[in-house]
mmCIF file of C-alpha atoms and ligand atoms in Angstrom:
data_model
loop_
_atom_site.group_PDB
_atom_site.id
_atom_site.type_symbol
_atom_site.label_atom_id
_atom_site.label_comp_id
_atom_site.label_asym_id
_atom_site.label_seq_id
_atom_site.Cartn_x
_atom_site.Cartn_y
_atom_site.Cartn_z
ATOM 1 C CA UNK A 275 0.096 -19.146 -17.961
ATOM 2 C CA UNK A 276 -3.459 -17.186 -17.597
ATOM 3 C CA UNK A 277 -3.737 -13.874 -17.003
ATOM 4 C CA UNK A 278 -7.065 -12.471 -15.744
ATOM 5 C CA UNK A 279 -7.676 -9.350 -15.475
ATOM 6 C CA UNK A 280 -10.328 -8.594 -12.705
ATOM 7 C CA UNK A 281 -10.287 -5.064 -12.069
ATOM 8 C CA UNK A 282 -8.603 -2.069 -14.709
ATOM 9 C CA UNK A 283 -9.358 1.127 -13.558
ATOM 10 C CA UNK A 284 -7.249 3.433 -10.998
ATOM 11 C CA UNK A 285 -8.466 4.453 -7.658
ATOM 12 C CA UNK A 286 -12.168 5.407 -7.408
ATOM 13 C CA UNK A 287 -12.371 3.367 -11.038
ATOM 14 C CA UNK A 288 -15.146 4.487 -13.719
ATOM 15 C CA UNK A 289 -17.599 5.742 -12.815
ATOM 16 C CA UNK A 290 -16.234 6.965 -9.367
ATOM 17 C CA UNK A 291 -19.038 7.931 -6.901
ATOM 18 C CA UNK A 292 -18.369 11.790 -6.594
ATOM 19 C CA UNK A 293 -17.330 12.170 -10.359
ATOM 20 C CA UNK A 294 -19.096 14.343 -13.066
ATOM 21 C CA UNK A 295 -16.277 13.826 -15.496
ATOM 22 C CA UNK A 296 -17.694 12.657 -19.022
ATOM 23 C CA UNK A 297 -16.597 9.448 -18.601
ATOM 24 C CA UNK A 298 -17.980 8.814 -15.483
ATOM 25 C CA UNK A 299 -21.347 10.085 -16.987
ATOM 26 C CA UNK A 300 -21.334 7.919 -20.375
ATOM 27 C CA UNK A 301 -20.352 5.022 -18.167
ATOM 28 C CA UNK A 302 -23.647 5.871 -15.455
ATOM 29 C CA UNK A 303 -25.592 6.201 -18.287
ATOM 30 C CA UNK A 304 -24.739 2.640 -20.072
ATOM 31 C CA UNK A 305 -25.620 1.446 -16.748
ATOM 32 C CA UNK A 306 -28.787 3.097 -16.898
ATOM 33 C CA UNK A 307 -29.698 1.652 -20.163
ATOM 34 C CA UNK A 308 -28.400 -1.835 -19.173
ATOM 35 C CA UNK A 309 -25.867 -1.574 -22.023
ATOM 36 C CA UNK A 310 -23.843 -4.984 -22.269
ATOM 37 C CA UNK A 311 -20.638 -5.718 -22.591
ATOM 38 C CA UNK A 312 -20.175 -1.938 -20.576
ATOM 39 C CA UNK A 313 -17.089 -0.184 -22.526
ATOM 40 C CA UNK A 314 -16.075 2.442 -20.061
ATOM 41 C CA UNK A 315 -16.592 0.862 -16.800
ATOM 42 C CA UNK A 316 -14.133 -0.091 -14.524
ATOM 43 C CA UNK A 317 -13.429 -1.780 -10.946
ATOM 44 C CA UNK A 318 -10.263 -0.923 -9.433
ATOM 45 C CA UNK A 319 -7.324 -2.380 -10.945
ATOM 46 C CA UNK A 320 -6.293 -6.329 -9.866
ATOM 47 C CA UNK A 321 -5.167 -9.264 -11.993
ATOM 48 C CA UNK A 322 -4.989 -12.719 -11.357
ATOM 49 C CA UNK A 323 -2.452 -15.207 -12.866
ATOM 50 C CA UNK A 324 -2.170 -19.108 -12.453
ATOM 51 C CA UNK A 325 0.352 -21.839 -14.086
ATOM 52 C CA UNK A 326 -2.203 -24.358 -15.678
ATOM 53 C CA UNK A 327 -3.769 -26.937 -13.233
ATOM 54 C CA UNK A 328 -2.368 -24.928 -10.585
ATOM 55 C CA UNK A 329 -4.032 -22.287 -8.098
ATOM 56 C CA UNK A 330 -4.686 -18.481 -8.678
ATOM 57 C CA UNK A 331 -2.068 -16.059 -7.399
ATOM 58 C CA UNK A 332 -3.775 -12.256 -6.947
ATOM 59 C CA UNK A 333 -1.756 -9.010 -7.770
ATOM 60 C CA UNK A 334 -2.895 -6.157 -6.058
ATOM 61 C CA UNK A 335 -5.959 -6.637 -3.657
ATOM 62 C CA UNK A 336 -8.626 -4.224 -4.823
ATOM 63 C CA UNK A 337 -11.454 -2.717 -2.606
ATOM 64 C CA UNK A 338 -13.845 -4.171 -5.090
ATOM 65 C CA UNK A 339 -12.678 -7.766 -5.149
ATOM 66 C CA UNK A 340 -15.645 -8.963 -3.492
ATOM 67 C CA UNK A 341 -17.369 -8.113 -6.750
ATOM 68 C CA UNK A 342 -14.574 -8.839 -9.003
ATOM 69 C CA UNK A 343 -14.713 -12.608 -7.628
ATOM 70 C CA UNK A 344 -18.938 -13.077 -7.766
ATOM 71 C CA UNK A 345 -18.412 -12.251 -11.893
ATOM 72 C CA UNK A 346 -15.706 -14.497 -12.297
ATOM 73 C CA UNK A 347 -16.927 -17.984 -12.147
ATOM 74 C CA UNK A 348 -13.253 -19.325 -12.685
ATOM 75 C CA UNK A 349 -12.176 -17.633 -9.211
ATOM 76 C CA UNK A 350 -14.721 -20.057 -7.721
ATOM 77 C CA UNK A 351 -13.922 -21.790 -4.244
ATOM 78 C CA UNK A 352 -11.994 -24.855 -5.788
ATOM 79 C CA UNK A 353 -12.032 -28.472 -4.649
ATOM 80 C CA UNK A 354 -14.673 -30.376 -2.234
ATOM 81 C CA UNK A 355 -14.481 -28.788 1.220
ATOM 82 C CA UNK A 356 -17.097 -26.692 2.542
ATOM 83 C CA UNK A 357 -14.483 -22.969 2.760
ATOM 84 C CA UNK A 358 -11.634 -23.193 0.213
ATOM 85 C CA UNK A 359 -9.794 -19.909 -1.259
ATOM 86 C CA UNK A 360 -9.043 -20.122 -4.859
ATOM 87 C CA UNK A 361 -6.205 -17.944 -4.116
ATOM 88 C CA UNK A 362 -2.483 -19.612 -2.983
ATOM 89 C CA UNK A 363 -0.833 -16.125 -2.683
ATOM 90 C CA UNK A 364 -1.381 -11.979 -2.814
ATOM 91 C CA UNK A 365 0.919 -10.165 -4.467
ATOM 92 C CA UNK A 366 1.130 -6.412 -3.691
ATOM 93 C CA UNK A 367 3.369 -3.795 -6.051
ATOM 94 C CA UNK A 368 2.777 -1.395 -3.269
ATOM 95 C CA UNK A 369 0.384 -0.034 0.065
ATOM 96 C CA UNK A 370 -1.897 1.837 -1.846
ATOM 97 C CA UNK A 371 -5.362 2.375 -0.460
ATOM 98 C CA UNK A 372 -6.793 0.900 -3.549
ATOM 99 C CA UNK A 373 -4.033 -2.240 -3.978
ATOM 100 C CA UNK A 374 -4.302 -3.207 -0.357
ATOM 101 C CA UNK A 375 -7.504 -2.540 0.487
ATOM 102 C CA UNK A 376 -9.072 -5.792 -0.760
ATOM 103 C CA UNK A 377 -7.275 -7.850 1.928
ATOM 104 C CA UNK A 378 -9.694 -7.248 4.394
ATOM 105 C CA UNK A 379 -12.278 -9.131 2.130
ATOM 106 C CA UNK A 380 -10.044 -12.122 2.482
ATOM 107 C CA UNK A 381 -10.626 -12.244 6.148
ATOM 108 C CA UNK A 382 -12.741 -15.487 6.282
ATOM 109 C CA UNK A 383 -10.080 -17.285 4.800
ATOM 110 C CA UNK A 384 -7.473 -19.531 7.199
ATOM 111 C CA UNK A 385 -4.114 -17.799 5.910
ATOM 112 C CA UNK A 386 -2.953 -15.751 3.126
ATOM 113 C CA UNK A 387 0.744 -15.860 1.679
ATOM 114 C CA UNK A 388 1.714 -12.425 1.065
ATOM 115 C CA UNK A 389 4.603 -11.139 -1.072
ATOM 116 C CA UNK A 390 5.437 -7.785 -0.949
ATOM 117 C CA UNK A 391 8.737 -5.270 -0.518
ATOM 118 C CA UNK A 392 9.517 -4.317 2.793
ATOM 119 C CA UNK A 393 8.286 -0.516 2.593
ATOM 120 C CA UNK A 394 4.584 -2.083 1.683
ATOM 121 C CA UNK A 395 4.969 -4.490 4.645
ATOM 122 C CA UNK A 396 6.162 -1.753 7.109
ATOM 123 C CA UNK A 397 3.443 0.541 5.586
ATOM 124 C CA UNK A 398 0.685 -2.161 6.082
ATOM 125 C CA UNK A 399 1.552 -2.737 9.862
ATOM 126 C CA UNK A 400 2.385 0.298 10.972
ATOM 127 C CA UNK A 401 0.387 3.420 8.969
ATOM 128 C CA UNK A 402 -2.683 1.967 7.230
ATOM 129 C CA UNK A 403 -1.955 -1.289 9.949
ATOM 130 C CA UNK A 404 -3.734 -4.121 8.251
ATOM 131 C CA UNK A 405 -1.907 -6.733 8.779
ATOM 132 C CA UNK A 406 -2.422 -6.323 12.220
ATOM 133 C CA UNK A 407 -5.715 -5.655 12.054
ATOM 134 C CA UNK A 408 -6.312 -9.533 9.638
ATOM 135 C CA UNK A 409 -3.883 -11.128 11.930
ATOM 136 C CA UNK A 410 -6.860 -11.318 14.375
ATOM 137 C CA UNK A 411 -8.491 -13.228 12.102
ATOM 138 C CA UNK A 412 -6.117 -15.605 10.127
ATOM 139 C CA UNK A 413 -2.213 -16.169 9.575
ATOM 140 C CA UNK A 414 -0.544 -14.018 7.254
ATOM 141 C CA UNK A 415 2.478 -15.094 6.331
ATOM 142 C CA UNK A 416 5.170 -12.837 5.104
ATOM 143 C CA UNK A 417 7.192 -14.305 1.509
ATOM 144 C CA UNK A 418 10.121 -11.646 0.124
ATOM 145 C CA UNK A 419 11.465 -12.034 -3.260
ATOM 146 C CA UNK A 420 12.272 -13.980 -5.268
ATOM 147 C CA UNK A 421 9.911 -16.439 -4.388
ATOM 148 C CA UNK A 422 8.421 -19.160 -6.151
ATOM 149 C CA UNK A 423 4.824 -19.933 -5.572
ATOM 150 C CA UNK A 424 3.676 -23.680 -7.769
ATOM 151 C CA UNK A 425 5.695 -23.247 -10.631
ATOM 152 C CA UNK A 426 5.263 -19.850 -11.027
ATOM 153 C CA UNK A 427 8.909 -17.519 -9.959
ATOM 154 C CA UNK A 428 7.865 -14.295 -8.725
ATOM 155 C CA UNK A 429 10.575 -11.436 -8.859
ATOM 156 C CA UNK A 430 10.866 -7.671 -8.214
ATOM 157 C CA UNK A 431 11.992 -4.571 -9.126
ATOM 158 C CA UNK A 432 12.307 -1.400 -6.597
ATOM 159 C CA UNK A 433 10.561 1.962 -9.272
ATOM 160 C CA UNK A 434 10.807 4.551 -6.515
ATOM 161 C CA UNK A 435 10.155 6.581 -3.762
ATOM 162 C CA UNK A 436 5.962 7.308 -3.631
ATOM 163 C CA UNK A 437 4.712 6.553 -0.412
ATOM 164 C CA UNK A 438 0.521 6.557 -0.286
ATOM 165 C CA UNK A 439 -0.609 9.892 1.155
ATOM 166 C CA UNK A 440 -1.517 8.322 4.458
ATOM 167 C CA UNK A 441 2.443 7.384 5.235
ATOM 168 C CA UNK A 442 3.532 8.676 8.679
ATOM 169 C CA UNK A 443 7.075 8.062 7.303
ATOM 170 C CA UNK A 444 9.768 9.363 5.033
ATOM 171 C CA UNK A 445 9.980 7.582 0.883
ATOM 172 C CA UNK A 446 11.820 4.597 0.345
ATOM 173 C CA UNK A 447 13.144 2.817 -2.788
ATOM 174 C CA UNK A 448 11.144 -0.078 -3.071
ATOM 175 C CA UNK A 449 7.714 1.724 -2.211
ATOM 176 C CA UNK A 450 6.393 1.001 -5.722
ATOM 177 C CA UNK A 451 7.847 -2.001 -7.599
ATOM 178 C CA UNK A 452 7.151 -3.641 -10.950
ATOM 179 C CA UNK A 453 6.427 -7.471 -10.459
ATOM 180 C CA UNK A 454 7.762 -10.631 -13.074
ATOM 181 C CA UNK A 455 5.940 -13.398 -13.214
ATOM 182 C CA UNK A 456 7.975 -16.731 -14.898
ATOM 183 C CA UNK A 457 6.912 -20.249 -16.259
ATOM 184 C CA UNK A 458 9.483 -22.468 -15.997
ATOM 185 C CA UNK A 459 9.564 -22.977 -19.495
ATOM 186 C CA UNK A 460 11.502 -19.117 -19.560
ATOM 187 C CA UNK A 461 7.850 -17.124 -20.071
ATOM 188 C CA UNK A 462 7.436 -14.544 -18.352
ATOM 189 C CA UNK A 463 4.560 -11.576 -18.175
ATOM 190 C CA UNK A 464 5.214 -8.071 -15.957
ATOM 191 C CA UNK A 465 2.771 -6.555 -13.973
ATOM 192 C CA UNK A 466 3.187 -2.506 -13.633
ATOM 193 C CA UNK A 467 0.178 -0.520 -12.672
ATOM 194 C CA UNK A 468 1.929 2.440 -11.356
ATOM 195 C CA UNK A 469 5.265 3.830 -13.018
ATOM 196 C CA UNK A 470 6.638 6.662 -11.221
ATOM 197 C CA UNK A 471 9.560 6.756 -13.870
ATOM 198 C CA UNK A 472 10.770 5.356 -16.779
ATOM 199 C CA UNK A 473 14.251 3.775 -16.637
ATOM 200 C CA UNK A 474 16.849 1.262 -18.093
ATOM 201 C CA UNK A 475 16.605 -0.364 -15.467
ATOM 202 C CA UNK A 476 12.752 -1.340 -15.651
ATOM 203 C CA UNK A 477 13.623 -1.446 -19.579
ATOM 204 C CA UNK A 478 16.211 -4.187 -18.432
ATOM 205 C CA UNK A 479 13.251 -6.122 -16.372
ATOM 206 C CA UNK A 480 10.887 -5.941 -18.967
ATOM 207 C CA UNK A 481 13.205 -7.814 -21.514
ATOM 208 C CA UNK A 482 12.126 -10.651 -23.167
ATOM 209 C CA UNK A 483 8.457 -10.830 -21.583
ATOM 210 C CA UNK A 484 5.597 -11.899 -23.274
ATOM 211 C CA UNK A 485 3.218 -9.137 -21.820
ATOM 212 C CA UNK A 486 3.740 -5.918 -20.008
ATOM 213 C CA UNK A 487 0.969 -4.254 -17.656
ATOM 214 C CA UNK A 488 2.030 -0.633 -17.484
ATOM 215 C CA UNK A 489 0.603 2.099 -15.751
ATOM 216 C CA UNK A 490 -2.343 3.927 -17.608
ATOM 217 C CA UNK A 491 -3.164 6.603 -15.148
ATOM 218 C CA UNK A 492 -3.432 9.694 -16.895
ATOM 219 C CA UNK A 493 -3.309 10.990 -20.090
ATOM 220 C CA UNK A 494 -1.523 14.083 -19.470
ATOM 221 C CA UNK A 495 0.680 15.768 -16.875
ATOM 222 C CA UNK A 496 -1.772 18.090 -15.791
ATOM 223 C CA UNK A 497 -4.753 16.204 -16.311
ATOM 224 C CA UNK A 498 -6.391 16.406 -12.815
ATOM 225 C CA UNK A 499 -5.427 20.247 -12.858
ATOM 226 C CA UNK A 500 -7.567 21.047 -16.006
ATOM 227 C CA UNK A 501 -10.696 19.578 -14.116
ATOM 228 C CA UNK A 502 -9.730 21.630 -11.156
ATOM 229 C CA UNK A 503 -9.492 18.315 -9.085
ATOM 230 C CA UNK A 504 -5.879 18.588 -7.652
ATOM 231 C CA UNK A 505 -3.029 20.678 -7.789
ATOM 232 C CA UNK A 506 -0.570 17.900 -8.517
ATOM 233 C CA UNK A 507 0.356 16.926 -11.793
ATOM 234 C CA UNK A 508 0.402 13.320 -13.140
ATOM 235 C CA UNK A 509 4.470 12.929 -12.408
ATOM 236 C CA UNK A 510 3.866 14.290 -8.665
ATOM 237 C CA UNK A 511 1.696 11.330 -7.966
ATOM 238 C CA UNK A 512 4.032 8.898 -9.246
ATOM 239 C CA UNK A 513 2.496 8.451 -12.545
ATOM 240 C CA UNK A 514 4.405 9.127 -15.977
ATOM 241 C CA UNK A 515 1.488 10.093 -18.262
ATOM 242 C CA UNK A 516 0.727 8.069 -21.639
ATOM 243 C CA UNK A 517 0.706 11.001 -23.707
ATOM 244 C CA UNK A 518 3.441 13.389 -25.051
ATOM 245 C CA UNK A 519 7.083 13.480 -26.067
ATOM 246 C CA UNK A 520 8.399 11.648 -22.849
ATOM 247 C CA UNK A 521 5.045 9.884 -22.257
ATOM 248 C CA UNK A 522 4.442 5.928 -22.018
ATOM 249 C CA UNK A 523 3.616 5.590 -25.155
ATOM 250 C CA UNK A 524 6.358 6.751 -26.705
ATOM 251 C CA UNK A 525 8.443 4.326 -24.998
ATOM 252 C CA UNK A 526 6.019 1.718 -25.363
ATOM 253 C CA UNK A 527 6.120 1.716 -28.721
ATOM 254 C CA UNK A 528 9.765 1.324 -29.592
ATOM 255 C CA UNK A 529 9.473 -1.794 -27.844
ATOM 256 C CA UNK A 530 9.947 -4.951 -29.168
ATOM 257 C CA UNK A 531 7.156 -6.683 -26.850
ATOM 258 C CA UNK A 532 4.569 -9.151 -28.252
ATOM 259 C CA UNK A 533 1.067 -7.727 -25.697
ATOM 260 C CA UNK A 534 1.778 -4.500 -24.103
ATOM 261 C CA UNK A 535 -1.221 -3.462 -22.463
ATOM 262 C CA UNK A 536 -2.301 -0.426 -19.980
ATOM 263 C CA UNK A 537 -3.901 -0.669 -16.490
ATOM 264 C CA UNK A 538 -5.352 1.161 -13.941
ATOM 265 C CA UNK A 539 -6.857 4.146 -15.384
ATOM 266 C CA UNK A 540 -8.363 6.640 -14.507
ATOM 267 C CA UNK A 541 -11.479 8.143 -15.329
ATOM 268 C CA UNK A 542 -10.519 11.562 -16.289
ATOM 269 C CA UNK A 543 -8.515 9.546 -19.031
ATOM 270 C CA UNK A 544 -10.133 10.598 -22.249
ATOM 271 C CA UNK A 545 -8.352 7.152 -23.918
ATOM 272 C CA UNK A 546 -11.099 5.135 -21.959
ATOM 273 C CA UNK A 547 -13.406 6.104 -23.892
ATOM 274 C CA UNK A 548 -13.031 3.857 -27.352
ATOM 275 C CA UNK A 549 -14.580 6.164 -29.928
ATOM 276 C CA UNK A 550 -11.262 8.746 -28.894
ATOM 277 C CA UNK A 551 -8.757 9.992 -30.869
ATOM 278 C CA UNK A 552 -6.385 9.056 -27.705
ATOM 279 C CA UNK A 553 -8.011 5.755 -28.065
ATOM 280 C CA UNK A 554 -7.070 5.481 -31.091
ATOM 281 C CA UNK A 555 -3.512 6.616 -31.173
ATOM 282 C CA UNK A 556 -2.261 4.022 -28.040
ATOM 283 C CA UNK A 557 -3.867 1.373 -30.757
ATOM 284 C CA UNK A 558 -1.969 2.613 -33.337
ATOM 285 C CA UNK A 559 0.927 1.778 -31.662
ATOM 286 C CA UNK A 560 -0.098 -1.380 -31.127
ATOM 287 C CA UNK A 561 -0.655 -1.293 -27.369
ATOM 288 C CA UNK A 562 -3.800 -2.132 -25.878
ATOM 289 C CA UNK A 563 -6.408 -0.833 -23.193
ATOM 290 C CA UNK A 564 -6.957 -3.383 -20.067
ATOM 291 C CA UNK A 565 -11.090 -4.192 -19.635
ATOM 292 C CA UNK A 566 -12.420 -5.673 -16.986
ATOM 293 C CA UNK A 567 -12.811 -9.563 -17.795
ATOM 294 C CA UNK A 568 -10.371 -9.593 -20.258
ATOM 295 C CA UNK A 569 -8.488 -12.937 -20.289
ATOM 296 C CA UNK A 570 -4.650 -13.837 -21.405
ATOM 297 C CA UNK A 571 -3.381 -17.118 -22.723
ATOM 298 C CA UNK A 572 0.112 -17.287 -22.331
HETATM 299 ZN ZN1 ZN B 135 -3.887 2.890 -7.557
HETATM 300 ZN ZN1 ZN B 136 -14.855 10.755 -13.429
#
């Protein structure tokens, strides 16, 4: 299997238009100076997989994926016809403004398979309706779980109640949900960008995987509050933090995992930055910090 990882940052990724956080200035400022390969910056966080010789399959559908695709000469239009998607499904882990958003950029296409719980469905015709809205324009065809796309088995796991902000409707249980990925030959990678809770459960679903993407948010509980950004602290938003006693890291590290690796982050997350003593500790426990680019071999 092959993992790319096209966008890693959270919402607004790094730098983030209105931001004045230090990591949104370092990463202006290696844009400034044309530094290359950029080590802060960040699109908004979307990964694609395939099975060998087969097509992609997108998770998450970022706002930025029109960019995300032009760097990414792999995600090329495949084959000999004039219009051809190099996409044969979306997969969404929930209706997120910044997982969804990217849809609309797959307009031109002729139809798009999506997989997605119910909640993110309902969500994405009814609230933030754009699946009506791209049903002008092609088919969209609606796949639950399980569901096996090429080879490749797709499966779920409901994480919780954490409806977008937009939602003109009560939580439900499968709002946010983890997503497996399986070869047939038993392989099998997890994607996770937002974690609203740690669980046995989700410890159960991770089992035996050869890669974990796990929510890399925030640092610390109160991370937006120390800027003065928001009120609500990391847990609120549906995000465990990486840090402290009952962070992600802790957990993370008593696993017996062989890549476990952290998405969408935010840029108020000091462990961004590389030269950090954050940085430094999630390495020491041998888990690693998604870039934008980076590329999996499974
Ligand atoms: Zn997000
Ligand atoms: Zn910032």
């Amino acid at each position: 299997m092959e993992v790319l990882v096209l966008g890693s940052g959270a919402g607004g990724g790094i730098p983030q238009w209105n931001c004045l956080c230090p990591n949104c200035v370092r990463a202006r400022l290696e844009i400034k100076e044309k530094k290359e390969p950029f080590s802060l910056r960040r699109t908004q966080s979307s990964i694609a997989v395939r099975a060998v010789g087969e097509k992609w399959v997108l998770l998450n559908a970022s706002i930025d994926l029109p960019t995300q695709l032009s760097r990414e000469p792999e995600l090329a239009p495949p084959g000999i016809e004039i219009r051809s998607s190099p996409f044969s499904a979306v997969v969404l882990t929930d209706a997120q403004i910044d997982h969804a958003s990217g849809l609309l950029s797959l307009r031109e296409g002729k139809d798009i398979e999506l997989l997605c719980s119910e909640s993110s469905w309902d969500l994405l015709s009814n609230s933030y309706p754009l699946i009506r809205i791209l049903s002008s324009y092609l088919e969209i065809k609606k796949a639950t779980f399980p569901f096996k796309i090429g080879s490749l088995l797709f499966n779920a796991l409901n994480l919780g109640r954490s409806v977008p902000p937009y939602a003109q409707r009560e939580p439900r249980p499968d709002d946010v949900i983890a997503v497996s990925i399986e070869e047939e030959s038993g392989k099998k990678i997890v994607y996770c960008p937002a974690l609203p809770e740690i669980n046995p459960q989700l410890e159960e679903f991770i089992q035996e995987s050869e890669c974990v993407f796990i929510d890399g948010t925030f640092w610390s509980e109160n991370e937006l509050c120390l800027w003065n950004i928001k009120e609500k602290k990391a847990s609120q938003m549906g995000h465990v933090p990486v840090g402290g006693e009952n962070g992600s890291l802790n957990w993370l590290s008593s696993l017996k995992i062989p890549r476990k690796i952290y998405i969408h982050i935010n840029n108020t997350n000091p462990m961004i930055d590389p030269d950090s003593a954050q940085a430094k500790a999630v390495a020491l426990s041998g888990v690693e910090i998604a870039y934008d680019g980076m590329k999996l071999l499974l």
